[in-house]
PDB file of C-alpha atoms in Angstrom:
ATOM      1  CA  MET A  10      23.068 107.187 176.661  1.00 40.00           C
ATOM      2  CA  THR A  11      23.590 106.531 172.971  1.00 40.00           C
ATOM      3  CA  GLN A  12      22.997 103.435 170.876  1.00 39.00           C
ATOM      4  CA  GLU A  13      23.780 103.230 167.213  1.00 35.00           C
ATOM      5  CA  VAL A  14      24.438 100.339 164.907  1.00 34.00           C
ATOM      6  CA  GLU A  15      27.015 100.842 162.192  1.00 35.00           C
ATOM      7  CA  ASN A  16      27.936  98.465 159.423  1.00 35.00           C
ATOM      8  CA  ALA A  17      30.679  98.735 158.264  1.00 35.00           C
ATOM      9  CA  ALA A  18      62.488 101.150 172.060  1.00 34.00           C
ATOM     10  CA  VAL A  19      63.852  99.229 169.884  1.00 31.00           C
ATOM     11  CA  GLN A  20      66.430  96.585 170.133  1.00 33.00           C
ATOM     12  CA  ASP A  21      68.028  94.375 167.467  1.00 33.00           C
ATOM     13  CA  ASN A  22      67.731  90.597 167.962  1.00 34.00           C
ATOM     14  CA  SER A  23      70.666  90.410 170.361  1.00 33.00           C
ATOM     15  CA  GLY A  24      69.313  93.370 172.301  1.00 36.00           C
ATOM     16  CA  HIS A  25      65.911  91.714 172.448  1.00 34.00           C
ATOM     17  CA  ARG A  26      67.399  88.574 173.971  1.00 32.00           C
ATOM     18  CA  ALA A  27      69.158  90.704 176.542  1.00 33.00           C
ATOM     19  CA  LEU A  28      65.902  92.383 177.463  1.00 30.00           C
ATOM     20  CA  LEU A  29      64.329  89.018 178.252  1.00 31.00           C
ATOM     21  CA  ARG A  30      66.919  88.615 181.011  1.00 30.00           C
ATOM     22  CA  ILE A  31      66.140  91.892 182.747  1.00 28.00           C
ATOM     23  CA  ALA A  32      64.900  91.317 186.296  1.00 28.00           C
ATOM     24  CA  ALA A  33      61.438  92.391 187.390  1.00 28.00           C
ATOM     25  CA  LEU A  34      61.314  95.899 188.824  1.00 26.00           C
ATOM     26  CA  GLY A  35      58.437  95.382 191.261  1.00 29.00           C
ATOM     27  CA  MET A  36      54.889  96.638 191.466  1.00 28.00           C
ATOM     28  CA  ALA A  37      53.653  99.849 193.066  1.00 28.00           C
ATOM     29  CA  VAL A  38      50.088  99.586 194.298  1.00 27.00           C
ATOM     30  CA  ALA A  39      47.994 102.504 195.499  1.00 30.00           C
ATOM     31  CA  GLY A  40      44.429 102.044 196.648  1.00 31.00           C
ATOM     32  CA  SER A  41      42.338 100.288 194.018  1.00 32.00           C
ATOM     33  CA  GLY A  42      44.649 101.361 191.176  1.00 35.00           C
ATOM     34  CA  TYR A  43      48.373 101.444 190.549  1.00 30.00           C
ATOM     35  CA  ALA A  44      50.763 104.258 191.379  1.00 33.00           C
ATOM     36  CA  ILE A  45      52.983 105.592 188.633  1.00 32.00           C
ATOM     37  CA  ALA A  46      56.431 104.290 189.464  1.00 34.00           C
ATOM     38  CA  ARG A  47      59.580 105.905 188.142  1.00 36.00           C
ATOM     39  CA  ALA A  48      59.823 104.710 184.554  1.00 42.00           C
ATOM     40  CA  VAL A  49      62.988 104.376 182.552  1.00 47.00           C
ATOM     41  CA  ALA A  50      62.921 106.555 179.443  1.00 51.00           C
ATOM     42  CA  PRO A  51      61.852 104.387 176.503  1.00 63.00           C
ATOM     43  CA  ARG A  52      64.451 103.398 173.937  1.00 58.00           C
ATOM     44  CA  ILE A  53      63.154 103.941 170.427  1.00 55.00           C
ATOM     45  CA  ALA A  54      64.641 103.253 167.008  1.00 51.00           C
ATOM     46  CA  ALA A  55      63.526 102.234 163.530  1.00 46.00           C
ATOM     47  CA  ARG A  56      63.638  98.878 161.781  1.00 52.00           C
ATOM     48  CA  ARG A  57      64.521  98.922 158.134  1.00 46.00           C
ATOM     49  CA  ARG A  58      61.734  96.507 157.174  1.00 55.00           C
ATOM     50  CA  ASP A  59      58.963  98.526 158.858  1.00 74.00           C
ATOM     51  CA  LYS A  60      58.653 101.840 157.075  1.00 77.00           C
ATOM     52  CA  GLY A  61      56.900 104.457 159.147  1.00 86.00           C
ATOM     53  CA  LEU A  62      57.161 102.397 162.338  1.00 95.00           C
ATOM     54  CA  SER A  63      59.594 102.688 165.204  1.00 97.00           C
ATOM     55  CA  PHE A  64      59.959 100.210 168.039  1.00 97.00           C
ATOM     56  CA  GLY A  65      60.756 100.763 171.663  1.00 97.00           C
ATOM     57  CA  THR A  66      61.054  99.218 175.077  1.00 97.00           C
ATOM     58  CA  ALA A  67      60.179 100.765 178.414  1.00 96.00           C
ATOM     59  CA  ARG A  68      60.524  99.466 181.958  1.00 94.00           C
ATOM     60  CA  VAL A  69      57.082  99.951 183.418  1.00 90.00           C
ATOM     61  CA  HIS A  70      55.022  98.519 186.273  1.00 81.00           C
ATOM     62  CA  GLY A  71      57.462  95.708 186.920  1.00 84.00           C
ATOM     63  CA  ALA A  72      57.777  94.600 183.308  1.00 92.00           C
ATOM     64  CA  VAL A  73      59.717  95.579 180.204  1.00 96.00           C
ATOM     65  CA  LEU A  74      57.170  96.363 177.519  1.00 97.00           C
ATOM     66  CA  HIS A  75      58.022  96.250 173.838  1.00 98.00           C
ATOM     67  CA  PHE A  76      55.916  98.484 171.596  1.00 98.00           C
ATOM     68  CA  ALA A  77      55.530  99.734 168.056  1.00 98.00           C
ATOM     69  CA  ARG A  78      54.950 103.429 167.415  1.00 98.00           C
ATOM     70  CA  ALA A  79      53.822 105.458 164.409  1.00 98.00           C
ATOM     71  CA  GLY A  80      52.273 108.788 163.491  1.00 97.00           C
ATOM     72  CA  ARG A  81      51.399 112.012 165.271  1.00 96.00           C
ATOM     73  CA  GLY A  82      48.281 113.392 166.837  1.00 97.00           C
ATOM     74  CA  PRO A  83      45.999 112.338 169.699  1.00 98.00           C
ATOM     75  CA  ALA A  84      47.287 109.233 171.449  1.00 98.00           C
ATOM     76  CA  LEU A  85      45.817 105.871 170.464  1.00 98.00           C
ATOM     77  CA  ILE A  86      46.889 102.656 172.237  1.00 98.00           C
ATOM     78  CA  LEU A  87      46.092  99.333 170.543  1.00 99.00           C
ATOM     79  CA  ILE A  88      46.047  96.201 172.729  1.00 99.00           C
ATOM     80  CA  HIS A  89      46.151  92.791 171.050  1.00 98.00           C
ATOM     81  CA  ASP A  90      44.323  89.536 171.779  1.00 98.00           C
ATOM     82  CA  VAL A  91      45.863  86.111 172.424  1.00 98.00           C
ATOM     83  CA  PRO A  92      47.360  84.360 170.435  1.00 97.00           C
ATOM     84  CA  GLN A  93      48.627  87.528 168.770  1.00 98.00           C
ATOM     85  CA  ASP A  94      51.110  90.288 169.488  1.00 98.00           C
ATOM     86  CA  TRP A  95      51.465  93.943 168.448  1.00 98.00           C
ATOM     87  CA  SER A  96      51.646  92.876 164.785  1.00 98.00           C
ATOM     88  CA  ALA A  97      47.916  92.078 164.840  1.00 98.00           C
ATOM     89  CA  TRP A  98      47.438  95.794 164.143  1.00 98.00           C
ATOM     90  CA  ARG A  99      49.680  95.932 161.048  1.00 97.00           C
ATOM     91  CA  PRO A 100      46.698  96.091 158.641  1.00 97.00           C
ATOM     92  CA  ILE A 101      45.479  99.392 160.132  1.00 98.00           C
ATOM     93  CA  ILE A 102      48.493 101.113 161.713  1.00 98.00           C
ATOM     94  CA  ASP A 103      49.511 103.044 158.593  1.00 97.00           C
ATOM     95  CA  ARG A 104      46.031 104.465 158.110  1.00 98.00           C
ATOM     96  CA  LEU A 105      45.567 105.361 161.780  1.00 98.00           C
ATOM     97  CA  ALA A 106      49.023 106.955 161.926  1.00 98.00           C
ATOM     98  CA  THR A 107      47.889 109.685 159.539  1.00 97.00           C
ATOM     99  CA  ARG A 108      45.668 111.046 162.331  1.00 98.00           C
ATOM    100  CA  PHE A 109      46.957 109.633 165.625  1.00 98.00           C
ATOM    101  CA  THR A 110      50.056 108.824 167.625  1.00 98.00           C
ATOM    102  CA  VAL A 111      49.664 105.044 167.530  1.00 98.00           C
ATOM    103  CA  ILE A 112      51.216 102.841 170.222  1.00 98.00           C
ATOM    104  CA  ALA A 113      50.861  99.056 169.928  1.00 98.00           C
ATOM    105  CA  PRO A 114      52.504  97.207 172.836  1.00 98.00           C
ATOM    106  CA  ASP A 115      53.056  93.519 173.411  1.00 98.00           C
ATOM    107  CA  LEU A 116      51.217  92.460 176.563  1.00 98.00           C
ATOM    108  CA  ARG A 117      53.469  91.418 179.439  1.00 98.00           C
ATOM    109  CA  GLY A 118      55.202  88.125 178.790  1.00 98.00           C
ATOM    110  CA  ILE A 119      54.300  88.075 175.086  1.00 98.00           C
ATOM    111  CA  GLY A 120      56.594  88.729 172.126  1.00 98.00           C
ATOM    112  CA  GLY A 121      59.226  91.292 173.078  1.00 98.00           C
ATOM    113  CA  SER A 122      57.767  92.068 176.522  1.00 98.00           C
ATOM    114  CA  THR A 123      58.831  90.486 179.799  1.00 97.00           C
ATOM    115  CA  ALA A 124      56.368  89.387 182.472  1.00 96.00           C
ATOM    116  CA  GLY A 125      57.716  91.348 185.408  1.00 92.00           C
ATOM    117  CA  SER A 126      55.594  89.409 187.933  1.00 94.00           C
ATOM    118  CA  PRO A 127      53.323  86.346 188.029  1.00 95.00           C
ATOM    119  CA  LYS A 128      50.200  88.518 187.732  1.00 96.00           C
ATOM    120  CA  PHE A 129      48.381  88.444 184.391  1.00 98.00           C
ATOM    121  CA  ASP A 130      44.947  89.797 185.297  1.00 98.00           C
ATOM    122  CA  ALA A 131      43.412  92.600 183.238  1.00 98.00           C
ATOM    123  CA  ALA A 132      43.770  95.215 185.996  1.00 98.00           C
ATOM    124  CA  THR A 133      47.491  94.554 186.336  1.00 97.00           C
ATOM    125  CA  MET A 134      48.037  94.672 182.566  1.00 97.00           C
ATOM    126  CA  ALA A 135      46.003  97.903 182.401  1.00 98.00           C
ATOM    127  CA  GLY A 136      48.472  99.271 184.928  1.00 97.00           C
ATOM    128  CA  ASP A 137      51.273  98.289 182.551  1.00 97.00           C
ATOM    129  CA  VAL A 138      49.603 100.286 179.779  1.00 97.00           C
ATOM    130  CA  GLN A 139      49.120 103.326 182.015  1.00 97.00           C
ATOM    131  CA  HIS A 140      52.768 103.251 183.034  1.00 96.00           C
ATOM    132  CA  LEU A 141      53.754 103.024 179.370  1.00 97.00           C
ATOM    133  CA  ALA A 142      51.549 106.018 178.513  1.00 97.00           C
ATOM    134  CA  HIS A 143      53.146 107.933 181.380  1.00 96.00           C
ATOM    135  CA  ALA A 144      56.665 106.989 180.251  1.00 96.00           C
ATOM    136  CA  LEU A 145      55.867 108.146 176.705  1.00 97.00           C
ATOM    137  CA  LYS A 146      54.274 111.365 178.021  1.00 96.00           C
ATOM    138  CA  LEU A 147      50.932 110.555 176.392  1.00 97.00           C
ATOM    139  CA  ASP A 148      47.938 112.446 177.703  1.00 93.00           C
ATOM    140  CA  ARG A 149      44.244 111.465 177.495  1.00 96.00           C
ATOM    141  CA  VAL A 150      44.621 108.291 175.482  1.00 98.00           C
ATOM    142  CA  HIS A 151      41.990 106.343 173.576  1.00 98.00           C
ATOM    143  CA  VAL A 152      42.490 102.622 174.197  1.00 98.00           C
ATOM    144  CA  VAL A 153      41.424  99.997 171.660  1.00 98.00           C
ATOM    145  CA  GLY A 154      41.431  96.388 172.792  1.00 98.00           C
ATOM    146  CA  HIS A 155      40.590  93.153 171.005  1.00 98.00           C
ATOM    147  CA  GLY A 156      39.556  90.011 172.914  1.00 98.00           C
ATOM    148  CA  ILE A 157      41.736  89.798 176.024  1.00 98.00           C
ATOM    149  CA  GLY A 158      43.030  93.219 175.026  1.00 98.00           C
ATOM    150  CA  ALA A 159      39.458  94.499 175.338  1.00 98.00           C
ATOM    151  CA  GLN A 160      39.362  93.234 178.923  1.00 98.00           C
ATOM    152  CA  VAL A 161      42.521  95.277 179.543  1.00 98.00           C
ATOM    153  CA  ALA A 162      40.974  98.336 177.855  1.00 98.00           C
ATOM    154  CA  HIS A 163      37.884  98.082 180.077  1.00 98.00           C
ATOM    155  CA  ALA A 164      40.075  97.799 183.186  1.00 98.00           C
ATOM    156  CA  PHE A 165      42.130 100.775 181.985  1.00 98.00           C
ATOM    157  CA  ALA A 166      39.057 102.992 181.727  1.00 98.00           C
ATOM    158  CA  ARG A 167      37.820 101.869 185.126  1.00 98.00           C
ATOM    159  CA  GLN A 168      41.107 102.497 186.919  1.00 98.00           C
ATOM    160  CA  PHE A 169      42.277 105.583 185.054  1.00 98.00           C
ATOM    161  CA  PRO A 170      39.191 107.455 183.793  1.00 98.00           C
ATOM    162  CA  LYS A 171      40.854 110.865 183.939  1.00 97.00           C
ATOM    163  CA  ALA A 172      43.621 109.594 181.648  1.00 97.00           C
ATOM    164  CA  THR A 173      41.147 108.080 179.167  1.00 98.00           C
ATOM    165  CA  ARG A 174      39.297 109.980 176.479  1.00 98.00           C
ATOM    166  CA  GLY A 175      37.586 106.810 175.244  1.00 98.00           C
ATOM    167  CA  VAL A 176      37.772 103.023 174.835  1.00 98.00           C
ATOM    168  CA  THR A 177      36.911 100.698 171.976  1.00 98.00           C
ATOM    169  CA  LEU A 178      36.186  97.038 172.740  1.00 98.00           C
ATOM    170  CA  LEU A 179      36.536  94.799 169.692  1.00 98.00           C
ATOM    171  CA  ASP A 180      34.648  91.504 169.751  1.00 98.00           C
ATOM    172  CA  SER A 181      34.766  90.768 173.446  1.00 97.00           C
ATOM    173  CA  ALA A 182      32.422  90.234 176.342  1.00 97.00           C
ATOM    174  CA  VAL A 183      33.396  91.931 179.607  1.00 98.00           C
ATOM    175  CA  PRO A 184      34.240  89.734 182.609  1.00 98.00           C
ATOM    176  CA  GLY A 185      31.922  90.143 185.545  1.00 97.00           C
ATOM    177  CA  ILE A 186      28.956  91.667 183.726  1.00 96.00           C
ATOM    178  CA  ASP A 187      25.958  90.152 181.980  1.00 97.00           C
ATOM    179  CA  GLY A 188      26.873  88.113 178.903  1.00 96.00           C
ATOM    180  CA  TRP A 189      30.284  87.004 180.173  1.00 97.00           C
ATOM    181  CA  ASP A 190      29.302  83.514 181.308  1.00 96.00           C
ATOM    182  CA  GLU A 191      27.350  82.925 178.094  1.00 95.00           C
ATOM    183  CA  SER A 192      30.354  83.976 176.006  1.00 95.00           C
ATOM    184  CA  LEU A 193      32.321  81.083 177.515  1.00 95.00           C
ATOM    185  CA  ALA A 194      29.569  78.504 177.152  1.00 92.00           C
ATOM    186  CA  GLY A 195      29.506  77.824 173.412  1.00 81.00           C
ATOM    187  CA  PRO A 196      31.516  75.191 171.530  1.00 86.00           C
ATOM    188  CA  ALA A 197      33.837  77.853 170.100  1.00 83.00           C
ATOM    189  CA  ALA A 198      35.086  78.609 173.630  1.00 90.00           C
ATOM    190  CA  TRP A 199      36.666  75.189 174.256  1.00 94.00           C
ATOM    191  CA  PRO A 200      40.262  76.527 174.125  1.00 95.00           C
ATOM    192  CA  VAL A 201      39.552  78.650 177.209  1.00 96.00           C
ATOM    193  CA  GLY A 202      39.004  75.640 179.467  1.00 96.00           C
ATOM    194  CA  PHE A 203      42.024  73.857 178.030  1.00 97.00           C
ATOM    195  CA  LEU A 204      44.380  76.820 178.468  1.00 97.00           C
ATOM    196  CA  GLN A 205      43.098  77.459 181.991  1.00 97.00           C
ATOM    197  CA  THR A 206      44.032  73.948 183.129  1.00 97.00           C
ATOM    198  CA  PRO A 207      47.017  74.210 185.497  1.00 96.00           C
ATOM    199  CA  GLU A 208      50.311  73.165 183.875  1.00 96.00           C
ATOM    200  CA  LEU A 209      48.767  70.820 181.305  1.00 97.00           C
ATOM    201  CA  PRO A 210      48.869  73.167 178.262  1.00 97.00           C
ATOM    202  CA  GLU A 211      52.485  74.120 178.943  1.00 97.00           C
ATOM    203  CA  THR A 212      53.414  70.425 179.171  1.00 96.00           C
ATOM    204  CA  LEU A 213      51.536  69.310 176.070  1.00 96.00           C
ATOM    205  CA  LEU A 214      52.397  72.320 173.903  1.00 96.00           C
ATOM    206  CA  ALA A 215      56.054  72.844 174.814  1.00 92.00           C
ATOM    207  CA  GLY A 216      57.807  73.085 171.472  1.00 91.00           C
ATOM    208  CA  ARG A 217      54.569  72.080 169.742  1.00 94.00           C
ATOM    209  CA  HIS A 218      52.433  75.218 170.074  1.00 95.00           C
ATOM    210  CA  ALA A 219      52.200  75.889 166.337  1.00 96.00           C
ATOM    211  CA  PRO A 220      49.311  73.519 165.448  1.00 96.00           C
ATOM    212  CA  LEU A 221      47.008  74.942 168.146  1.00 95.00           C
ATOM    213  CA  LEU A 222      47.816  78.569 167.360  1.00 96.00           C
ATOM    214  CA  GLU A 223      47.456  77.978 163.633  1.00 96.00           C
ATOM    215  CA  TYR A 224      44.087  76.341 164.297  1.00 95.00           C
ATOM    216  CA  LEU A 225      42.896  79.313 166.361  1.00 95.00           C
ATOM    217  CA  LEU A 226      44.137  81.831 163.803  1.00 96.00           C
ATOM    218  CA  SER A 227      42.523  79.903 160.935  1.00 95.00           C
ATOM    219  CA  ALA A 228      39.287  81.663 161.911  1.00 94.00           C
ATOM    220  CA  GLY A 229      40.717  84.948 160.607  1.00 96.00           C
ATOM    221  CA  ASN A 230      41.963  86.286 157.297  1.00 96.00           C
ATOM    222  CA  PHE A 231      45.681  85.930 158.055  1.00 97.00           C
ATOM    223  CA  ASP A 232      48.459  85.385 155.566  1.00 94.00           C
ATOM    224  CA  ALA A 233      51.489  83.195 156.271  1.00 95.00           C
ATOM    225  CA  THR A 234      53.654  86.132 157.388  1.00 95.00           C
ATOM    226  CA  MET A 235      51.121  87.291 159.965  1.00 96.00           C
ATOM    227  CA  ILE A 236      50.716  83.775 161.349  1.00 97.00           C
ATOM    228  CA  ALA A 237      54.493  83.371 161.559  1.00 96.00           C
ATOM    229  CA  GLU A 238      54.775  86.563 163.591  1.00 96.00           C
ATOM    230  CA  SER A 239      52.168  85.318 166.059  1.00 96.00           C
ATOM    231  CA  LEU A 240      53.868  81.922 166.381  1.00 96.00           C
ATOM    232  CA  LYS A 241      57.173  83.607 167.148  1.00 97.00           C
ATOM    233  CA  ALA A 242      55.573  85.712 169.898  1.00 98.00           C
ATOM    234  CA  TYR A 243      54.574  82.543 171.819  1.00 97.00           C
ATOM    235  CA  ALA A 244      57.544  80.310 171.025  1.00 96.00           C
ATOM    236  CA  THR A 245      59.292  80.155 174.414  1.00 96.00           C
ATOM    237  CA  PRO A 246      57.989  78.325 177.509  1.00 96.00           C
ATOM    238  CA  GLU A 247      57.743  81.681 179.295  1.00 97.00           C
ATOM    239  CA  GLN A 248      55.629  83.200 176.529  1.00 97.00           C
ATOM    240  CA  LEU A 249      53.338  80.177 176.373  1.00 97.00           C
ATOM    241  CA  HIS A 250      52.911  80.288 180.150  1.00 98.00           C
ATOM    242  CA  ALA A 251      52.028  83.985 179.992  1.00 98.00           C
ATOM    243  CA  ALA A 252      49.253  83.250 177.506  1.00 98.00           C
ATOM    244  CA  CYS A 253      47.836  80.467 179.684  1.00 98.00           C
ATOM    245  CA  ALA A 254      48.083  82.669 182.775  1.00 98.00           C
ATOM    246  CA  MET A 255      45.965  85.339 181.069  1.00 98.00           C
ATOM    247  CA  TYR A 256      43.188  82.793 180.619  1.00 98.00           C
ATOM    248  CA  ARG A 257      43.615  81.564 184.192  1.00 98.00           C
ATOM    249  CA  ALA A 258      43.119  85.159 185.347  1.00 98.00           C
ATOM    250  CA  PHE A 259      39.547  85.260 183.966  1.00 98.00           C
ATOM    251  CA  PRO A 260      37.985  84.655 187.427  1.00 98.00           C
ATOM    252  CA  ALA A 261      39.997  87.584 188.832  1.00 98.00           C
ATOM    253  CA  ASN A 262      38.916  89.717 185.865  1.00 98.00           C
ATOM    254  CA  ALA A 263      35.291  88.766 186.532  1.00 98.00           C
ATOM    255  CA  ARG A 264      35.571  89.799 190.189  1.00 98.00           C
ATOM    256  CA  PHE A 265      37.077  93.111 189.121  1.00 98.00           C
ATOM    257  CA  GLY A 266      34.332  93.734 186.565  1.00 98.00           C
ATOM    258  CA  PHE A 267      31.570  92.797 189.007  1.00 97.00           C
ATOM    259  CA  GLU A 268      32.902  95.290 191.553  1.00 97.00           C
ATOM    260  CA  GLN A 269      33.083  98.177 189.062  1.00 96.00           C
ATOM    261  CA  GLN A 270      29.639  99.775 189.261  1.00 94.00           C
ATOM    262  CA  ALA A 271      30.424 103.472 189.735  1.00 97.00           C
ATOM    263  CA  PRO A 272      29.175 105.990 187.144  1.00 98.00           C
ATOM    264  CA  ILE A 273      31.790 106.702 184.480  1.00 98.00           C
ATOM    265  CA  ASP A 274      31.742 109.259 181.662  1.00 98.00           C
ATOM    266  CA  VAL A 275      34.397 107.637 179.454  1.00 98.00           C
ATOM    267  CA  PRO A 276      32.811 107.004 176.009  1.00 98.00           C
ATOM    268  CA  LEU A 277      32.809 103.319 175.116  1.00 98.00           C
ATOM    269  CA  LEU A 278      32.385 101.669 171.717  1.00 98.00           C
ATOM    270  CA  LEU A 279      31.504  97.976 171.578  1.00 98.00           C
ATOM    271  CA  ALA A 280      32.074  96.538 168.082  1.00 98.00           C
ATOM    272  CA  THR A 281      31.560  92.919 167.050  1.00 98.00           C
ATOM    273  CA  GLY A 282      31.859  91.023 163.798  1.00 98.00           C
ATOM    274  CA  ASP A 283      28.517  90.029 162.344  1.00 97.00           C
ATOM    275  CA  ALA A 284      29.838  86.467 161.902  1.00 97.00           C
ATOM    276  CA  SER A 285      31.356  86.300 165.385  1.00 96.00           C
ATOM    277  CA  PRO A 286      30.019  83.926 168.057  1.00 92.00           C
ATOM    278  CA  LEU A 287      29.509  87.080 170.152  1.00 95.00           C
ATOM    279  CA  ALA A 288      27.271  88.833 167.628  1.00 96.00           C
ATOM    280  CA  ALA A 289      24.024  87.649 169.212  1.00 95.00           C
ATOM    281  CA  LEU A 290      25.226  88.662 172.692  1.00 96.00           C
ATOM    282  CA  ALA A 291      26.413  92.143 171.725  1.00 97.00           C
ATOM    283  CA  PRO A 292      23.171  94.053 172.546  1.00 97.00           C
ATOM    284  CA  ARG A 293      23.020  92.321 175.925  1.00 97.00           C
ATOM    285  CA  ILE A 294      26.660  93.175 176.656  1.00 98.00           C
ATOM    286  CA  ALA A 295      26.081  96.817 175.713  1.00 98.00           C
ATOM    287  CA  THR A 296      23.052  96.992 178.003  1.00 98.00           C
ATOM    288  CA  ALA A 297      25.104  95.487 180.828  1.00 98.00           C
ATOM    289  CA  LEU A 298      27.877  98.027 180.291  1.00 98.00           C
ATOM    290  CA  ARG A 299      25.346 100.826 180.660  1.00 98.00           C
ATOM    291  CA  ALA A 300      23.940  99.192 183.786  1.00 98.00           C
ATOM    292  CA  SER A 301      27.462  98.960 185.224  1.00 98.00           C
ATOM    293  CA  GLY A 302      27.836 102.743 185.050  1.00 98.00           C
ATOM    294  CA  PHE A 303      29.072 103.661 181.556  1.00 98.00           C
ATOM    295  CA  ALA A 304      26.999 106.658 180.512  1.00 98.00           C
ATOM    296  CA  HIS A 305      27.990 106.687 176.844  1.00 98.00           C
ATOM    297  CA  VAL A 306      27.933 103.281 175.128  1.00 98.00           C
ATOM    298  CA  THR A 307      27.796 102.916 171.360  1.00 98.00           C
ATOM    299  CA  GLU A 308      27.308  99.623 169.528  1.00 98.00           C
ATOM    300  CA  ALA A 309      28.696  98.778 166.119  1.00 98.00           C
ATOM    301  CA  THR A 310      28.483  95.721 163.875  1.00 98.00           C
ATOM    302  CA  ILE A 311      31.339  94.990 161.460  1.00 98.00           C
ATOM    303  CA  ALA A 312      29.935  93.352 158.335  1.00 98.00           C
ATOM    304  CA  GLY A 313      31.854  90.400 156.915  1.00 98.00           C
ATOM    305  CA  ALA A 314      33.959  89.823 160.037  1.00 98.00           C
ATOM    306  CA  GLY A 315      34.283  87.034 162.564  1.00 97.00           C
ATOM    307  CA  HIS A 316      36.225  87.320 165.807  1.00 97.00           C
ATOM    308  CA  TYR A 317      39.407  88.589 164.145  1.00 98.00           C
ATOM    309  CA  VAL A 318      37.808  91.801 162.975  1.00 98.00           C
ATOM    310  CA  VAL A 319      41.042  93.634 162.111  1.00 98.00           C
ATOM    311  CA  ALA A 320      42.293  90.845 159.869  1.00 98.00           C
ATOM    312  CA  ASP A 321      38.879  90.299 158.285  1.00 98.00           C
ATOM    313  CA  GLN A 322      37.797  93.912 157.691  1.00 98.00           C
ATOM    314  CA  PRO A 323      40.694  96.319 158.332  1.00 98.00           C
ATOM    315  CA  ASP A 324      39.190  99.300 156.540  1.00 98.00           C
ATOM    316  CA  ALA A 325      35.897  99.052 158.427  1.00 98.00           C
ATOM    317  CA  VAL A 326      37.672  98.732 161.772  1.00 98.00           C
ATOM    318  CA  ALA A 327      40.000 101.649 161.013  1.00 98.00           C
ATOM    319  CA  ALA A 328      37.039 103.800 160.047  1.00 98.00           C
ATOM    320  CA  LEU A 329      35.266 102.969 163.327  1.00 98.00           C
ATOM    321  CA  ILE A 330      38.343 103.883 165.339  1.00 98.00           C
ATOM    322  CA  GLU A 331      38.833 107.125 163.419  1.00 98.00           C
ATOM    323  CA  ARG A 332      35.219 108.065 164.077  1.00 97.00           C
ATOM    324  CA  HIS A 333      35.240 107.359 167.793  1.00 97.00           C
ATOM    325  CA  ALA A 334      38.809 108.111 168.849  1.00 97.00           C
ATOM    326  CA  ALA A 335      39.155 111.623 167.462  1.00 91.00           C
TER     327      ALA A 335
END
């Protein structure tokens, strides 16, 4: 066991609207994981405004996932937090694409992705990611997740260890293991309880989601364009509901995490911002991850960053990923 501390496809707009009307394809479940269903070949093209990036859609695991793609090399999948979408990774995609095949999907129900089913727990969304990797013919992926995306990355490693060469968890506790309850107890966690309340957030925020999302994103170093992209990804009632449903799935995520105690050799990096509310809990979370069976856990602290580590310190985060995902 290792411990180290480091400082540090595509549719046009009309095609996108059509995709949001595609019916769910159903879920294939096998044992404790998810079987690889027949996936429709992804459609990929380029957008003029995004040099070096292409965008695609793939029907996977009951949903239609939209994703950005760049670069060549070992596969690297980047999973965003809420309230963000794939564009959260814009500050580091170009750099990472010089060494990796970078895939940045929208989580089910968010941005250009459809929900596919009413399930928004981390294990189900990890199944989405595995189906996407299968559809894109990606082998032995390294999965980077931020916040809720980190919960998905953890579930991915647990369900598909043979398909995972490593995971990076950015500024997140892990549901079901020590430190999780404490991460939800501080004053900064008040949005969790609000968004978990049945139906109320959707009713109060319908057509008025911008002030709350702007407030949440004000904790990071975002410019107006980045904030606008996030607001667009949650603009419809269906997208807003998907975000709330991900928070309501936290108890299911905690049950999943609590049950996952088998030894696992997948290398795991836990990185937190030194100004994040989670900074003080990070050593405890890392210890709990080791106790849950992860044999290779590395800790990292990102200097000058709060929760939104990519926006606050993109170069430091990219360097961490390059070091651990090779």
